[in-house]
XYZ file of C-alpha atoms in Angstrom:
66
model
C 55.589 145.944 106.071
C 51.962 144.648 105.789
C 49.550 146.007 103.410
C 47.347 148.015 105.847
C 50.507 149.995 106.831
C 51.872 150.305 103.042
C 48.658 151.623 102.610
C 48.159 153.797 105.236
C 51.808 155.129 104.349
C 50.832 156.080 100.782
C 47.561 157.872 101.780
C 49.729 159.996 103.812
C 52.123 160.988 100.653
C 48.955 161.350 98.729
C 47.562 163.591 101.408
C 50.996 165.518 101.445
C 51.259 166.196 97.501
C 47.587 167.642 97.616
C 48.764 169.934 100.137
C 51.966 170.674 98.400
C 50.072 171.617 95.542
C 47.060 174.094 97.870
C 50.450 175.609 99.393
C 52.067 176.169 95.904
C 48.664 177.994 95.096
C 48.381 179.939 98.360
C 52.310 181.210 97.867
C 51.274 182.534 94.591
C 48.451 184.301 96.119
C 50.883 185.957 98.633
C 53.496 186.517 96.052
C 50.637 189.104 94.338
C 49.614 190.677 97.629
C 46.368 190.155 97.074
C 45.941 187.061 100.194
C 43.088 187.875 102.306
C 43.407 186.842 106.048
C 42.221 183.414 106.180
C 44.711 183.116 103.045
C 47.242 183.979 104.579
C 46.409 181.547 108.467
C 45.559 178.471 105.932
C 48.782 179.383 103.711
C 50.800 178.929 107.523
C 48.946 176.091 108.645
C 49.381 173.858 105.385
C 53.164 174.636 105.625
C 53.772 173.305 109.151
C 51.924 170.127 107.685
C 53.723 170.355 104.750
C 57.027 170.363 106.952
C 56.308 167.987 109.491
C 55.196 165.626 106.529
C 58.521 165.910 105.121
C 60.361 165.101 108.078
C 58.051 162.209 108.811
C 58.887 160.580 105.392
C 62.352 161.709 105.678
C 62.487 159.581 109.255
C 60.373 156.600 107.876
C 63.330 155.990 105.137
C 66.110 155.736 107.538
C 63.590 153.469 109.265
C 63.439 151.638 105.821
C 67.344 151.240 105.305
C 67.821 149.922 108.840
């Protein structure tokens, strides 16, 4: 791997903690029942990421043991 795309890679796992951490913080909002709306639409939206992140990293180390 070059630099650039070691990089790039660990922006994205930087990126994908962050949101880890906003989703932690948004399930603990729903937990209470006390989520508004938007809550609730950002809560879904930054756990698709939060999946499809996983899965990317998850594919990019099989790519790594190859």
């Amino acid at each position: 791997r070059d630099d650039v795309e070691s990089r790039g890679l660990g922006d994205v796992y930087k990126r994908q903690r962050e949101l880890q951490k906003q989703l932690e913080r948004l399930d603990d909002i729903h937990e209470s029942g006390e989520a508004t709306e938007r809550q609730e639409a950002r809560r879904c939206d930054i756990g698709e990421t939060v999946t499809v992140l996983k899965y990317f990293f998850e594919l990019e180390s099989l790519n790594l043991k190859k």
